[in-house]
């Protein structure tokens, strides 16, 4: 794996995997909260997929039959719209809850990292502070750790949510039509191959 750039001054992580695992180890005290976050992400993905599927059901099973009725019965439609609204509210509540919980996790992790950093700086020799500017030292407490906070509170949950959403949508597509799902997969693979071939040609 190539080295990953961690700072804007050109420094890179010598072992990105080890660095990432070390950062994730700070989240061990929040395992229970993270499990709740995972459940909320699953609920949000289910609600999003289910609400999209319900649009087709709304037109085919409720609105279209009512058009041919002389005296339409709005009871089933109202009941369906109520269930659909509950699904939307469930997804919104799950999304809000997991984002709120991740803020708590990121703030707590940020405090622990800053405390360890401050304790470590107390052990450094005076020569270290003479050879580094005050701005560089303060940026470690502000910019660098805030970047880690953003990664924990936003990037990691978004990555997990995207993967789960991809799996849920794929399952929903298979349920709807395996043939159309196959067509979509072939089309996506073809586009990826074309883009890869185009990039390879540009590099030459």
CSV table of C-alpha atoms in Angstrom, one decimal:
chain,number,residue,atom,x,y,z
A,1,UNK,CA,0.0,0.0,0.0
A,2,UNK,CA,1.4,3.4,-0.9
A,3,UNK,CA,2.0,5.9,1.9
A,4,UNK,CA,-0.9,8.2,2.6
A,5,UNK,CA,-0.4,11.9,3.0
A,6,UNK,CA,-1.5,13.0,6.4
A,7,UNK,CA,-0.5,16.7,6.5
A,8,UNK,CA,-0.2,19.6,4.1
A,9,UNK,CA,3.5,20.0,4.7
A,10,UNK,CA,4.5,16.8,2.9
A,11,UNK,CA,4.8,14.4,5.7
A,12,UNK,CA,3.3,10.9,5.2
A,13,UNK,CA,2.3,8.1,7.4
A,14,UNK,CA,4.9,5.4,7.4
A,15,UNK,CA,2.4,2.6,8.1
A,16,UNK,CA,-1.2,3.8,7.2
A,17,UNK,CA,-2.8,0.6,8.3
A,18,UNK,CA,-1.2,0.7,11.8
A,19,UNK,CA,-2.0,4.4,12.1
A,20,UNK,CA,-5.6,3.9,11.2
A,21,UNK,CA,-5.9,1.0,13.7
A,22,UNK,CA,-4.3,3.1,16.4
A,23,UNK,CA,-6.8,5.9,15.8
A,24,UNK,CA,-9.7,3.5,15.8
A,25,UNK,CA,-8.5,2.1,19.2
A,26,UNK,CA,-9.4,5.4,20.8
A,27,UNK,CA,-13.1,4.6,20.0
A,28,UNK,CA,-13.1,1.3,22.1
A,29,UNK,CA,-14.8,3.0,25.1
A,30,UNK,CA,-17.7,3.8,22.7
A,31,UNK,CA,-18.4,0.3,21.4
A,32,UNK,CA,-21.9,0.3,22.7
A,33,UNK,CA,-22.7,3.6,21.1
A,34,UNK,CA,-21.1,2.5,17.9
A,35,UNK,CA,-23.4,-0.6,17.8
A,36,UNK,CA,-26.4,1.7,18.2
A,37,UNK,CA,-25.0,3.9,15.4
A,38,UNK,CA,-24.7,0.8,13.2
A,39,UNK,CA,-28.3,-0.1,13.9
A,40,UNK,CA,-29.4,3.4,13.1
A,41,UNK,CA,-27.5,3.3,9.8
A,42,UNK,CA,-29.2,0.0,8.9
A,43,UNK,CA,-32.7,1.5,9.8
A,44,UNK,CA,-31.9,4.6,7.7
A,45,UNK,CA,-30.9,2.5,4.7
A,46,UNK,CA,-34.0,0.3,5.0
A,47,UNK,CA,-36.2,3.4,5.3
A,48,UNK,CA,-34.6,5.1,2.3
A,49,UNK,CA,-35.0,2.0,0.1
A,50,UNK,CA,-38.5,1.1,1.3
A,51,UNK,CA,-39.7,4.7,0.7
A,52,UNK,CA,-38.3,4.6,-2.9
A,53,UNK,CA,-40.1,1.3,-3.5
A,54,UNK,CA,-43.3,2.6,-2.1
A,55,UNK,CA,-43.6,5.3,-4.8
A,56,UNK,CA,-44.2,2.7,-7.4
A,57,UNK,CA,-46.7,0.9,-5.2
A,58,UNK,CA,-48.5,4.2,-4.6
A,59,UNK,CA,-49.1,4.8,-8.3
A,60,UNK,CA,-49.7,1.2,-9.4
A,61,UNK,CA,-51.8,-0.1,-6.4
A,62,UNK,CA,-53.6,2.9,-5.2
A,63,UNK,CA,-53.7,6.0,-7.6
A,64,UNK,CA,-54.2,4.1,-10.9
A,65,UNK,CA,-57.1,1.9,-9.6
A,66,UNK,CA,-58.9,5.0,-8.2
A,67,UNK,CA,-58.9,6.7,-11.6
A,68,UNK,CA,-61.3,4.1,-12.9
A,69,UNK,CA,-63.6,4.3,-9.9
A,70,UNK,CA,-66.7,6.4,-10.1
A,71,UNK,CA,-66.6,7.1,-6.4
A,72,UNK,CA,-63.0,6.6,-5.2
A,73,UNK,CA,-62.4,5.2,-1.7
A,74,UNK,CA,-59.6,7.3,-0.2
A,75,UNK,CA,-59.3,5.2,2.9
A,76,UNK,CA,-56.7,2.7,1.6
A,77,UNK,CA,-54.7,5.6,0.1
A,78,UNK,CA,-54.7,7.6,3.3
A,79,UNK,CA,-53.6,4.5,5.2
A,80,UNK,CA,-50.8,3.9,2.8
A,81,UNK,CA,-49.6,7.5,2.9
A,82,UNK,CA,-49.7,7.3,6.7
A,83,UNK,CA,-47.4,4.2,6.7
A,84,UNK,CA,-45.1,5.9,4.1
A,85,UNK,CA,-44.9,9.0,6.3
A,86,UNK,CA,-44.0,6.8,9.3
A,87,UNK,CA,-41.2,5.2,7.2
A,88,UNK,CA,-39.8,8.7,6.3
A,89,UNK,CA,-40.0,9.8,9.9
A,90,UNK,CA,-38.2,6.6,11.1
A,91,UNK,CA,-35.4,7.2,8.6
A,92,UNK,CA,-35.1,10.8,9.6
A,93,UNK,CA,-35.0,9.9,13.3
A,94,UNK,CA,-32.4,7.2,12.7
A,95,UNK,CA,-30.2,9.6,10.7
A,96,UNK,CA,-30.4,12.3,13.3
A,97,UNK,CA,-29.7,9.8,16.2
A,98,UNK,CA,-26.6,8.3,14.6
A,99,UNK,CA,-25.2,11.7,13.7
A,100,UNK,CA,-25.8,13.0,17.2
A,101,UNK,CA,-24.2,10.0,18.7
A,102,UNK,CA,-21.2,10.2,16.4
A,103,UNK,CA,-20.7,13.8,17.6
A,104,UNK,CA,-20.5,12.5,21.2
A,105,UNK,CA,-18.0,9.8,20.1
A,106,UNK,CA,-15.8,12.3,18.1
A,107,UNK,CA,-15.8,14.9,20.9
A,108,UNK,CA,-14.8,12.3,23.5
A,109,UNK,CA,-12.1,10.8,21.3
A,110,UNK,CA,-10.8,14.3,20.5
A,111,UNK,CA,-10.4,15.1,24.2
A,112,UNK,CA,-8.5,11.9,24.9
A,113,UNK,CA,-6.1,12.5,22.0
A,114,UNK,CA,-5.5,16.1,23.1
A,115,UNK,CA,-4.9,15.0,26.7
A,116,UNK,CA,-2.4,12.4,25.5
A,117,UNK,CA,-0.7,14.9,23.2
A,118,UNK,CA,-0.4,17.5,26.0
A,119,UNK,CA,1.0,14.9,28.4
A,120,UNK,CA,3.5,13.8,25.8
A,121,UNK,CA,4.6,17.3,25.1
A,122,UNK,CA,5.4,17.8,28.8
A,123,UNK,CA,8.1,15.1,28.4
A,124,UNK,CA,9.8,16.7,25.4
A,125,UNK,CA,13.1,18.6,25.8
A,126,UNK,CA,13.4,22.3,25.5
A,127,UNK,CA,15.3,21.9,22.3
A,128,UNK,CA,12.2,20.6,20.6
A,129,UNK,CA,10.3,23.8,21.3
A,130,UNK,CA,13.2,25.9,20.2
A,131,UNK,CA,13.3,24.2,16.8
A,132,UNK,CA,9.5,24.3,16.2
A,133,UNK,CA,7.4,27.4,15.8
A,134,UNK,CA,4.5,28.1,18.1
A,135,UNK,CA,2.1,28.0,15.1
A,136,UNK,CA,3.2,24.5,14.2
A,137,UNK,CA,2.8,23.2,17.7
A,138,UNK,CA,-0.7,24.8,18.0
A,139,UNK,CA,-1.8,23.4,14.7
A,140,UNK,CA,-1.4,19.9,16.1
A,141,UNK,CA,-3.9,20.7,18.8
A,142,UNK,CA,-6.3,22.5,16.5
A,143,UNK,CA,-6.1,21.7,12.8
A,144,UNK,CA,-4.7,18.1,12.9
A,145,UNK,CA,-6.9,16.9,15.7
A,146,UNK,CA,-10.0,18.6,14.3
A,147,UNK,CA,-9.3,16.7,11.0
A,148,UNK,CA,-9.4,13.5,13.0
A,149,UNK,CA,-12.6,14.6,14.6
A,150,UNK,CA,-14.2,15.2,11.2
A,151,UNK,CA,-13.0,11.8,10.0
A,152,UNK,CA,-14.6,10.1,13.0
A,153,UNK,CA,-17.8,12.0,13.1
A,154,UNK,CA,-18.4,12.3,9.3
A,155,UNK,CA,-16.1,10.3,7.0
A,156,UNK,CA,-16.3,6.9,8.8
A,157,UNK,CA,-20.2,7.0,9.3
A,158,UNK,CA,-20.7,8.1,5.7
A,159,UNK,CA,-18.4,5.3,4.4
A,160,UNK,CA,-20.3,2.7,6.4
A,161,UNK,CA,-23.6,4.2,5.4
A,162,UNK,CA,-22.7,4.1,1.7
A,163,UNK,CA,-21.6,0.5,1.9
A,164,UNK,CA,-24.8,-0.6,3.7
A,165,UNK,CA,-26.9,1.5,1.3
A,166,UNK,CA,-25.2,-0.2,-1.6
A,167,UNK,CA,-25.9,-3.7,-0.3
A,168,UNK,CA,-29.6,-2.9,0.6
A,169,UNK,CA,-30.3,-1.3,-2.8
A,170,UNK,CA,-28.6,-4.2,-4.5
A,171,UNK,CA,-30.9,-6.7,-2.6
A,172,UNK,CA,-33.9,-4.5,-3.5
A,173,UNK,CA,-33.0,-4.6,-7.2
A,174,UNK,CA,-32.6,-8.4,-7.1
A,175,UNK,CA,-36.1,-8.6,-5.5
A,176,UNK,CA,-37.6,-6.4,-8.2
A,177,UNK,CA,-35.9,-8.0,-11.2
A,178,UNK,CA,-32.7,-10.1,-11.4
A,179,UNK,CA,-32.5,-9.5,-15.2
A,180,UNK,CA,-32.5,-5.7,-14.9
A,181,UNK,CA,-30.0,-6.0,-12.1
A,182,UNK,CA,-27.7,-8.0,-14.4
A,183,UNK,CA,-28.1,-5.4,-17.1
A,184,UNK,CA,-27.2,-2.6,-14.6
A,185,UNK,CA,-24.1,-4.5,-13.4
A,186,UNK,CA,-22.9,-5.1,-16.9
A,187,UNK,CA,-23.4,-1.5,-17.8
A,188,UNK,CA,-21.5,-0.2,-14.7
A,189,UNK,CA,-18.6,-2.6,-15.3
A,190,UNK,CA,-18.5,-1.4,-18.9
A,191,UNK,CA,-18.3,2.2,-17.8
A,192,UNK,CA,-15.6,1.4,-15.3
A,193,UNK,CA,-13.6,-0.4,-18.0
A,194,UNK,CA,-13.9,2.5,-20.4
A,195,UNK,CA,-12.8,5.0,-17.7
A,196,UNK,CA,-9.9,2.8,-16.7
A,197,UNK,CA,-8.8,2.4,-20.4
A,198,UNK,CA,-9.2,6.2,-21.0
A,199,UNK,CA,-7.0,7.0,-17.9
A,200,UNK,CA,-4.4,4.5,-19.0
A,201,UNK,CA,-4.3,6.1,-22.4
A,202,UNK,CA,-3.9,9.6,-20.9
A,203,UNK,CA,-1.0,8.4,-18.8
A,204,UNK,CA,0.8,7.2,-21.8
